[in-house]
PDB file of C-alpha atoms in Angstrom:
ATOM      1  CA  GLY U   1       9.054  25.253 -18.215  1.00 65.00           C
ATOM      2  CA  ALA U   2      10.007  21.669 -16.988  1.00 77.00           C
ATOM      3  CA  VAL U   3      12.784  21.823 -14.505  1.00 90.00           C
ATOM      4  CA  VAL U   4      14.159  18.218 -13.017  1.00 93.00           C
ATOM      5  CA  SER U   5      16.722  19.019 -10.133  1.00 95.00           C
ATOM      6  CA  GLN U   6      19.292  16.147  -8.873  1.00 97.00           C
ATOM      7  CA  HIS U   7      21.000  16.410  -5.684  1.00 96.00           C
ATOM      8  CA  PRO U   8      23.988  16.035  -5.137  1.00 97.00           C
ATOM      9  CA  SER U   9      25.493  17.085  -8.211  1.00 96.00           C
ATOM     10  CA  TRP U  10      28.713  15.196  -7.317  1.00 96.00           C
ATOM     11  CA  VAL U  11      29.765  12.601  -4.694  1.00 97.00           C
ATOM     12  CA  ILE U  12      33.136  10.786  -3.282  1.00 97.00           C
ATOM     13  CA  CYS U  13      32.648   7.991  -1.203  1.00 96.00           C
ATOM     14  CA  LYS U  14      34.351   5.149  -0.035  1.00 96.00           C
ATOM     15  CA  SER U  15      34.103   1.447  -1.134  1.00 96.00           C
ATOM     16  CA  GLY U  16      31.309  -0.123   0.912  1.00 96.00           C
ATOM     17  CA  THR U  17      29.431   2.908   1.932  1.00 96.00           C
ATOM     18  CA  SER U  18      25.634   3.755   0.605  1.00 97.00           C
ATOM     19  CA  VAL U  19      24.834   6.701  -1.227  1.00 97.00           C
ATOM     20  CA  LYS U  20      21.536   8.337  -2.183  1.00 97.00           C
ATOM     21  CA  ILE U  21      20.798  10.367  -5.024  1.00 97.00           C
ATOM     22  CA  GLU U  22      17.868  12.466  -5.016  1.00 97.00           C
ATOM     23  CA  CYS U  23      15.736  13.615  -8.099  1.00 96.00           C
ATOM     24  CA  ARG U  24      12.968  15.994  -8.292  1.00 95.00           C
ATOM     25  CA  SER U  25      10.630  17.603 -10.728  1.00 92.00           C
ATOM     26  CA  LEU U  26      10.543  21.290  -9.795  1.00 93.00           C
ATOM     27  CA  ASP U  27       7.449  22.692 -11.579  1.00 88.00           C
ATOM     28  CA  PHE U  28       5.372  19.382 -12.626  1.00 86.00           C
ATOM     29  CA  GLN U  29       4.026  16.676 -11.143  1.00 86.00           C
ATOM     30  CA  ALA U  30       6.031  13.250 -12.705  1.00 86.00           C
ATOM     31  CA  THR U  31       3.873   9.901 -12.416  1.00 81.00           C
ATOM     32  CA  THR U  32       6.998   8.258 -14.086  1.00 88.00           C
ATOM     33  CA  MET U  33      10.849   8.613 -13.507  1.00 92.00           C
ATOM     34  CA  PHE U  34      13.526   7.303 -14.717  1.00 94.00           C
ATOM     35  CA  TRP U  35      16.954   6.471 -14.098  1.00 96.00           C
ATOM     36  CA  TYR U  36      20.341   6.467 -16.681  1.00 96.00           C
ATOM     37  CA  ARG U  37      23.875   5.657 -16.213  1.00 96.00           C
ATOM     38  CA  GLN U  38      26.374   7.193 -18.554  1.00 95.00           C
ATOM     39  CA  PHE U  39      29.869   5.903 -18.701  1.00 92.00           C
ATOM     40  CA  PRO U  40      32.531   8.430 -20.643  1.00 89.00           C
ATOM     41  CA  LYS U  41      32.097   9.171 -24.232  1.00 88.00           C
ATOM     42  CA  GLN U  42      29.054   6.551 -24.218  1.00 92.00           C
ATOM     43  CA  SER U  43      25.156   6.911 -24.346  1.00 93.00           C
ATOM     44  CA  LEU U  44      22.694   6.841 -21.591  1.00 94.00           C
ATOM     45  CA  MET U  45      21.975   3.298 -20.521  1.00 93.00           C
ATOM     46  CA  LEU U  46      18.641   3.122 -18.943  1.00 94.00           C
ATOM     47  CA  MET U  47      18.823   1.574 -15.581  1.00 96.00           C
ATOM     48  CA  ALA U  48      15.047   1.661 -14.067  1.00 95.00           C
ATOM     49  CA  THR U  49      11.585   2.892 -14.435  1.00 92.00           C
ATOM     50  CA  SER U  50       9.984   4.345 -11.299  1.00 90.00           C
ATOM     51  CA  ASN U  51       6.257   4.837 -11.035  1.00 86.00           C
ATOM     52  CA  GLU U  52       4.787   6.945  -8.377  1.00 82.00           C
ATOM     53  CA  GLY U  53       3.469   4.449  -5.386  1.00 81.00           C
ATOM     54  CA  SER U  54       4.713   1.070  -6.742  1.00 83.00           C
ATOM     55  CA  LYS U  55       7.598  -0.951  -7.354  1.00 87.00           C
ATOM     56  CA  ALA U  56      10.550   0.050 -10.250  1.00 91.00           C
ATOM     57  CA  THR U  57      11.176  -1.661 -13.184  1.00 92.00           C
ATOM     58  CA  TYR U  58      14.542  -2.733 -13.566  1.00 95.00           C
ATOM     59  CA  GLU U  59      16.214  -3.272 -16.996  1.00 94.00           C
ATOM     60  CA  GLN U  60      17.924  -6.755 -17.640  1.00 93.00           C
ATOM     61  CA  GLY U  61      21.284  -6.986 -16.028  1.00 94.00           C
ATOM     62  CA  VAL U  62      20.603  -4.012 -13.534  1.00 95.00           C
ATOM     63  CA  GLU U  63      20.860  -5.206  -9.724  1.00 94.00           C
ATOM     64  CA  LYS U  64      17.416  -4.467  -7.776  1.00 93.00           C
ATOM     65  CA  ASP U  65      19.505  -5.120  -4.503  1.00 94.00           C
ATOM     66  CA  LYS U  66      22.216  -2.741  -5.276  1.00 96.00           C
ATOM     67  CA  PHE U  67      20.215   0.189  -6.762  1.00 96.00           C
ATOM     68  CA  LEU U  68      17.262   0.442  -4.606  1.00 95.00           C
ATOM     69  CA  ILE U  69      14.615   3.194  -6.325  1.00 94.00           C
ATOM     70  CA  ASN U  70      11.829   4.962  -4.565  1.00 91.00           C
ATOM     71  CA  HIS U  71       9.170   6.999  -5.888  1.00 89.00           C
ATOM     72  CA  ALA U  72       7.436   7.991  -2.909  1.00 82.00           C
ATOM     73  CA  SER U  73       5.659  11.110  -4.334  1.00 89.00           C
ATOM     74  CA  LEU U  74       4.761  12.667  -7.550  1.00 88.00           C
ATOM     75  CA  THR U  75       7.985  15.030  -7.650  1.00 92.00           C
ATOM     76  CA  LEU U  76      10.400  13.176  -6.009  1.00 94.00           C
ATOM     77  CA  SER U  77      12.636   9.822  -6.723  1.00 94.00           C
ATOM     78  CA  THR U  78      15.494   8.574  -4.977  1.00 96.00           C
ATOM     79  CA  LEU U  79      18.176   6.311  -6.191  1.00 97.00           C
ATOM     80  CA  THR U  80      20.353   4.339  -3.630  1.00 97.00           C
ATOM     81  CA  VAL U  81      23.465   2.790  -4.366  1.00 97.00           C
ATOM     82  CA  THR U  82      24.151   0.050  -1.787  1.00 96.00           C
ATOM     83  CA  SER U  83      27.635  -0.885  -1.028  1.00 96.00           C
ATOM     84  CA  ALA U  84      29.190   0.729  -3.408  1.00 96.00           C
ATOM     85  CA  HIS U  85      32.423  -0.130  -5.118  1.00 96.00           C
ATOM     86  CA  PRO U  86      34.576   1.439  -7.549  1.00 96.00           C
ATOM     87  CA  GLU U  87      32.940  -0.423 -10.423  1.00 95.00           C
ATOM     88  CA  ASP U  88      29.708   1.995  -9.713  1.00 96.00           C
ATOM     89  CA  SER U  89      31.678   5.180 -10.232  1.00 96.00           C
ATOM     90  CA  SER U  90      29.888   6.881 -13.294  1.00 96.00           C
ATOM     91  CA  PHE U  91      27.361   9.692 -14.251  1.00 96.00           C
ATOM     92  CA  TYR U  92      23.675   9.107 -12.720  1.00 97.00           C
ATOM     93  CA  ILE U  93      21.140  10.788 -14.677  1.00 97.00           C
ATOM     94  CA  CYS U  94      17.373  10.792 -13.624  1.00 96.00           C
ATOM     95  CA  SER U  95      14.904  11.757 -15.789  1.00 94.00           C
ATOM     96  CA  ALA U  96      10.897  13.154 -15.233  1.00 92.00           C
ATOM     97  CA  ARG U  97       7.825  12.443 -17.570  1.00 86.00           C
ATOM     98  CA  ARG U  98       5.571  15.199 -17.827  1.00 74.00           C
ATOM     99  CA  GLY U  99       1.940  13.864 -18.523  1.00 65.00           C
ATOM    100  CA  THR U 100       0.001  10.913 -17.086  1.00 59.00           C
ATOM    101  CA  SER U 101      -1.319   9.713 -20.200  1.00 58.00           C
ATOM    102  CA  GLU U 102      -0.642   5.744 -21.028  1.00 52.00           C
ATOM    103  CA  TRP U 103      -1.016   6.180 -24.499  1.00 49.00           C
ATOM    104  CA  GLU U 104       0.917   9.379 -25.119  1.00 53.00           C
ATOM    105  CA  THR U 105       4.584   9.357 -25.010  1.00 56.00           C
ATOM    106  CA  ASP U 106       5.451  12.523 -23.207  1.00 72.00           C
ATOM    107  CA  THR U 107       9.016  14.205 -23.392  1.00 83.00           C
ATOM    108  CA  GLN U 108      11.316  13.040 -20.805  1.00 87.00           C
ATOM    109  CA  TYR U 109      12.986  16.216 -19.033  1.00 90.00           C
ATOM    110  CA  PHE U 110      16.384  15.492 -17.660  1.00 93.00           C
ATOM    111  CA  GLY U 111      18.396  16.157 -14.560  1.00 95.00           C
ATOM    112  CA  PRO U 112      21.576  17.817 -14.640  1.00 95.00           C
ATOM    113  CA  GLY U 113      23.029  14.370 -13.442  1.00 96.00           C
ATOM    114  CA  THR U 114      25.243  12.963 -10.423  1.00 97.00           C
ATOM    115  CA  ARG U 115      29.057  12.168 -10.814  1.00 96.00           C
ATOM    116  CA  LEU U 116      29.548   9.298  -8.288  1.00 97.00           C
ATOM    117  CA  THR U 117      33.151   8.626  -7.639  1.00 97.00           C
ATOM    118  CA  VAL U 118      33.646   5.473  -5.416  1.00 96.00           C
ATOM    119  CA  LEU U 119      37.177   5.012  -3.841  1.00 96.00           C
TER     120      LEU U 119
ATOM    121  CA  ALA N   1      12.978  -3.962 -31.705  1.00 78.00           C
ATOM    122  CA  GLN N   2      13.726  -0.552 -32.155  1.00 88.00           C
ATOM    123  CA  LYS N   3      17.374   1.028 -32.460  1.00 94.00           C
ATOM    124  CA  VAL N   4      18.612   4.588 -33.055  1.00 97.00           C
ATOM    125  CA  THR N   5      21.655   4.779 -35.310  1.00 97.00           C
ATOM    126  CA  GLN N   6      23.596   8.047 -35.439  1.00 97.00           C
ATOM    127  CA  ALA N   7      26.584   6.970 -37.513  1.00 95.00           C
ATOM    128  CA  GLN N   8      28.839  10.222 -37.157  1.00 97.00           C
ATOM    129  CA  THR N   9      30.822   9.716 -33.876  1.00 96.00           C
ATOM    130  CA  GLU N  10      32.633  13.282 -33.895  1.00 97.00           C
ATOM    131  CA  ILE N  11      32.362  16.127 -36.128  1.00 98.00           C
ATOM    132  CA  SER N  12      34.519  19.376 -35.893  1.00 98.00           C
ATOM    133  CA  VAL N  13      33.628  22.477 -37.981  1.00 97.00           C
ATOM    134  CA  VAL N  14      34.583  25.915 -37.920  1.00 97.00           C
ATOM    135  CA  GLU N  15      32.510  28.883 -36.473  1.00 97.00           C
ATOM    136  CA  LYS N  16      29.655  30.079 -38.913  1.00 97.00           C
ATOM    137  CA  GLU N  17      29.250  26.603 -40.680  1.00 97.00           C
ATOM    138  CA  ASP N  18      26.173  24.265 -41.613  1.00 98.00           C
ATOM    139  CA  VAL N  19      26.240  21.394 -39.687  1.00 98.00           C
ATOM    140  CA  THR N  20      23.876  18.204 -40.176  1.00 98.00           C
ATOM    141  CA  LEU N  21      23.756  15.452 -37.660  1.00 98.00           C
ATOM    142  CA  ASP N  22      22.721  12.381 -38.920  1.00 98.00           C
ATOM    143  CA  CYS N  23      20.030  10.160 -37.400  1.00 98.00           C
ATOM    144  CA  VAL N  24      18.375   6.750 -38.802  1.00 98.00           C
ATOM    145  CA  TYR N  25      16.007   4.680 -36.729  1.00 97.00           C
ATOM    146  CA  GLU N  26      14.272   1.239 -36.868  1.00 96.00           C
ATOM    147  CA  THR N  27      11.103   0.551 -35.473  1.00 93.00           C
ATOM    148  CA  ARG N  28       8.114  -2.007 -36.198  1.00 90.00           C
ATOM    149  CA  ASP N  29       5.816   0.289 -34.987  1.00 88.00           C
ATOM    150  CA  THR N  30       3.758   2.543 -36.999  1.00 88.00           C
ATOM    151  CA  THR N  31       3.368   5.303 -34.336  1.00 88.00           C
ATOM    152  CA  TYR N  32       6.345   6.552 -32.470  1.00 91.00           C
ATOM    153  CA  TYR N  33       7.890   9.573 -31.803  1.00 91.00           C
ATOM    154  CA  LEU N  34      11.061  10.979 -32.267  1.00 94.00           C
ATOM    155  CA  PHE N  35      13.150  13.361 -30.084  1.00 94.00           C
ATOM    156  CA  TRP N  36      16.605  15.206 -29.919  1.00 97.00           C
ATOM    157  CA  TYR N  37      18.742  16.216 -26.930  1.00 96.00           C
ATOM    158  CA  LYS N  38      21.733  18.137 -26.550  1.00 97.00           C
ATOM    159  CA  GLN N  39      24.493  17.420 -23.717  1.00 96.00           C
ATOM    160  CA  PRO N  40      26.895  19.987 -23.420  1.00 95.00           C
ATOM    161  CA  PRO N  41      29.836  19.661 -21.472  1.00 92.00           C
ATOM    162  CA  SER N  42      28.194  20.153 -17.985  1.00 90.00           C
ATOM    163  CA  GLY N  43      26.252  16.936 -18.723  1.00 91.00           C
ATOM    164  CA  GLU N  44      22.641  18.300 -18.684  1.00 91.00           C
ATOM    165  CA  LEU N  45      20.276  16.635 -21.432  1.00 93.00           C
ATOM    166  CA  VAL N  46      18.461  19.577 -22.921  1.00 93.00           C
ATOM    167  CA  PHE N  47      15.568  18.742 -24.836  1.00 92.00           C
ATOM    168  CA  LEU N  48      15.458  20.127 -28.358  1.00 94.00           C
ATOM    169  CA  ILE N  49      12.445  18.514 -30.134  1.00 92.00           C
ATOM    170  CA  ARG N  50       9.941  15.883 -30.587  1.00 90.00           C
ATOM    171  CA  ARG N  51       8.143  14.903 -33.383  1.00 90.00           C
ATOM    172  CA  ASN N  52       5.504  12.250 -33.772  1.00 88.00           C
ATOM    173  CA  SER N  53       5.369   9.485 -36.652  1.00 91.00           C
ATOM    174  CA  PHE N  54       2.487  11.318 -38.143  1.00 89.00           C
ATOM    175  CA  ASP N  55       3.998  14.794 -38.608  1.00 86.00           C
ATOM    176  CA  GLU N  56       6.230  14.771 -41.489  1.00 84.00           C
ATOM    177  CA  GLN N  57       6.360  18.814 -41.619  1.00 85.00           C
ATOM    178  CA  ASN N  58       9.933  19.684 -41.306  1.00 86.00           C
ATOM    179  CA  GLU N  59      10.617  22.431 -38.537  1.00 87.00           C
ATOM    180  CA  ILE N  60      12.884  25.417 -37.844  1.00 90.00           C
ATOM    181  CA  SER N  61      13.453  26.954 -34.581  1.00 90.00           C
ATOM    182  CA  GLY N  62      16.158  29.598 -35.152  1.00 94.00           C
ATOM    183  CA  ARG N  63      19.271  28.413 -36.306  1.00 96.00           C
ATOM    184  CA  TYR N  64      18.140  24.580 -35.986  1.00 96.00           C
ATOM    185  CA  SER N  65      16.070  22.944 -38.154  1.00 95.00           C
ATOM    186  CA  TRP N  66      14.809  19.116 -38.499  1.00 95.00           C
ATOM    187  CA  ASN N  67      14.283  17.375 -41.391  1.00 95.00           C
ATOM    188  CA  PHE N  68      11.923  14.098 -40.970  1.00 95.00           C
ATOM    189  CA  GLN N  69      11.666  11.418 -43.643  1.00 94.00           C
ATOM    190  CA  LYS N  70       9.848   8.238 -42.865  1.00 93.00           C
ATOM    191  CA  SER N  71      10.750   6.994 -46.567  1.00 93.00           C
ATOM    192  CA  THR N  72      14.487   6.776 -45.487  1.00 95.00           C
ATOM    193  CA  SER N  73      13.375   6.349 -41.440  1.00 96.00           C
ATOM    194  CA  SER N  74      15.610   9.473 -40.851  1.00 97.00           C
ATOM    195  CA  PHE N  75      15.053  12.506 -38.741  1.00 97.00           C
ATOM    196  CA  ASN N  76      18.350  14.805 -39.255  1.00 97.00           C
ATOM    197  CA  PHE N  77      19.261  17.645 -37.809  1.00 97.00           C
ATOM    198  CA  THR N  78      20.492  20.862 -39.122  1.00 97.00           C
ATOM    199  CA  ILE N  79      22.612  23.480 -37.247  1.00 97.00           C
ATOM    200  CA  THR N  80      22.968  26.928 -39.440  1.00 97.00           C
ATOM    201  CA  ALA N  81      25.819  29.296 -38.670  1.00 97.00           C
ATOM    202  CA  SER N  82      27.683  27.100 -35.867  1.00 97.00           C
ATOM    203  CA  GLN N  83      28.442  28.918 -32.965  1.00 97.00           C
ATOM    204  CA  VAL N  84      31.168  27.922 -30.170  1.00 97.00           C
ATOM    205  CA  VAL N  85      28.116  27.272 -27.962  1.00 96.00           C
ATOM    206  CA  ASP N  86      26.500  24.569 -30.157  1.00 97.00           C
ATOM    207  CA  SER N  87      29.682  22.024 -29.363  1.00 97.00           C
ATOM    208  CA  ALA N  88      28.069  19.285 -27.318  1.00 97.00           C
ATOM    209  CA  VAL N  89      27.133  15.623 -27.765  1.00 97.00           C
ATOM    210  CA  TYR N  90      23.676  15.474 -29.683  1.00 98.00           C
ATOM    211  CA  PHE N  91      21.528  12.250 -29.214  1.00 97.00           C
ATOM    212  CA  CYS N  92      18.696  11.502 -31.271  1.00 97.00           C
ATOM    213  CA  ALA N  93      16.014   9.014 -29.358  1.00 96.00           C
ATOM    214  CA  LEU N  94      13.235   6.949 -30.154  1.00 94.00           C
ATOM    215  CA  SER N  95       9.949   5.883 -28.446  1.00 90.00           C
ATOM    216  CA  GLU N  96       7.360   4.055 -29.506  1.00 83.00           C
ATOM    217  CA  MET N  97       3.469   4.472 -28.739  1.00 72.00           C
ATOM    218  CA  GLY N  98       2.290   3.237 -25.538  1.00 66.00           C
ATOM    219  CA  TYR N  99       5.793   3.142 -24.326  1.00 67.00           C
ATOM    220  CA  SER N 100       7.557   5.541 -21.889  1.00 73.00           C
ATOM    221  CA  THR N 101      11.139   4.432 -22.705  1.00 86.00           C
ATOM    222  CA  LEU N 102      13.492   5.917 -25.017  1.00 91.00           C
ATOM    223  CA  THR N 103      15.981   4.382 -26.944  1.00 92.00           C
ATOM    224  CA  PHE N 104      19.008   6.743 -27.413  1.00 95.00           C
ATOM    225  CA  GLY N 105      21.480   6.592 -30.471  1.00 96.00           C
ATOM    226  CA  LYS N 106      24.902   6.700 -29.317  1.00 96.00           C
ATOM    227  CA  GLY N 107      25.291  10.428 -29.826  1.00 97.00           C
ATOM    228  CA  THR N 108      27.388  12.624 -32.159  1.00 98.00           C
ATOM    229  CA  MET N 109      29.963  14.740 -30.661  1.00 97.00           C
ATOM    230  CA  LEU N 110      30.048  18.149 -32.261  1.00 98.00           C
ATOM    231  CA  LEU N 111      33.080  20.692 -31.804  1.00 97.00           C
ATOM    232  CA  VAL N 112      32.749  23.894 -33.061  1.00 98.00           C
ATOM    233  CA  SER N 113      35.699  26.115 -33.112  1.00 97.00           C
ATOM    234  CA  PRO N 114      36.278  29.797 -33.397  1.00 95.00           C
TER     235      PRO N 114
END
């Protein structure tokens, strides 16, 4: 299989605090992981692409200093929402790309998501 | 630029009915990949299928089948004899050769009632 876990599954925090979300590929190595954001009844919006050992590539409009991404190992990527505000409340989903070929589009396997509520 | 259109926002069917979810895509690339994912109420996206642009053979997996037609840029998904557990949002996605990012459609919510 291709299992991706996320922790925590949900988190409630006060405005101004930082929240860290972990994404792990449990049974395969993932050189590339992705972070998405999903609002209710909407599609997934790609926030950033995370490559192991290098800086993340952020999509246009995503604040790098607010959404810190670290991909320190082939099985772990973290997303830190810094100084969270109510508008950051959303469903955050990570995915891991299985495979390392630059020319092959390998399947992305998704984590179960983290529901963030900022009060 | 690539684009995926799922024109059906919501579909409601009664159990045991067949249902087809439409997906139309746009891409300038000749080599690309198409995907379908299922997102049940729990929120986790479940991978269903991946096809590359060179393989137009239709595929069947149990009650699921996929019809890929390059001539109409469509990759439709049919569920035969639908069940309540099929209720979910289904996303079609596209990725071009050499790029690992996915472009998602807006999703189709399928509600199967008993």
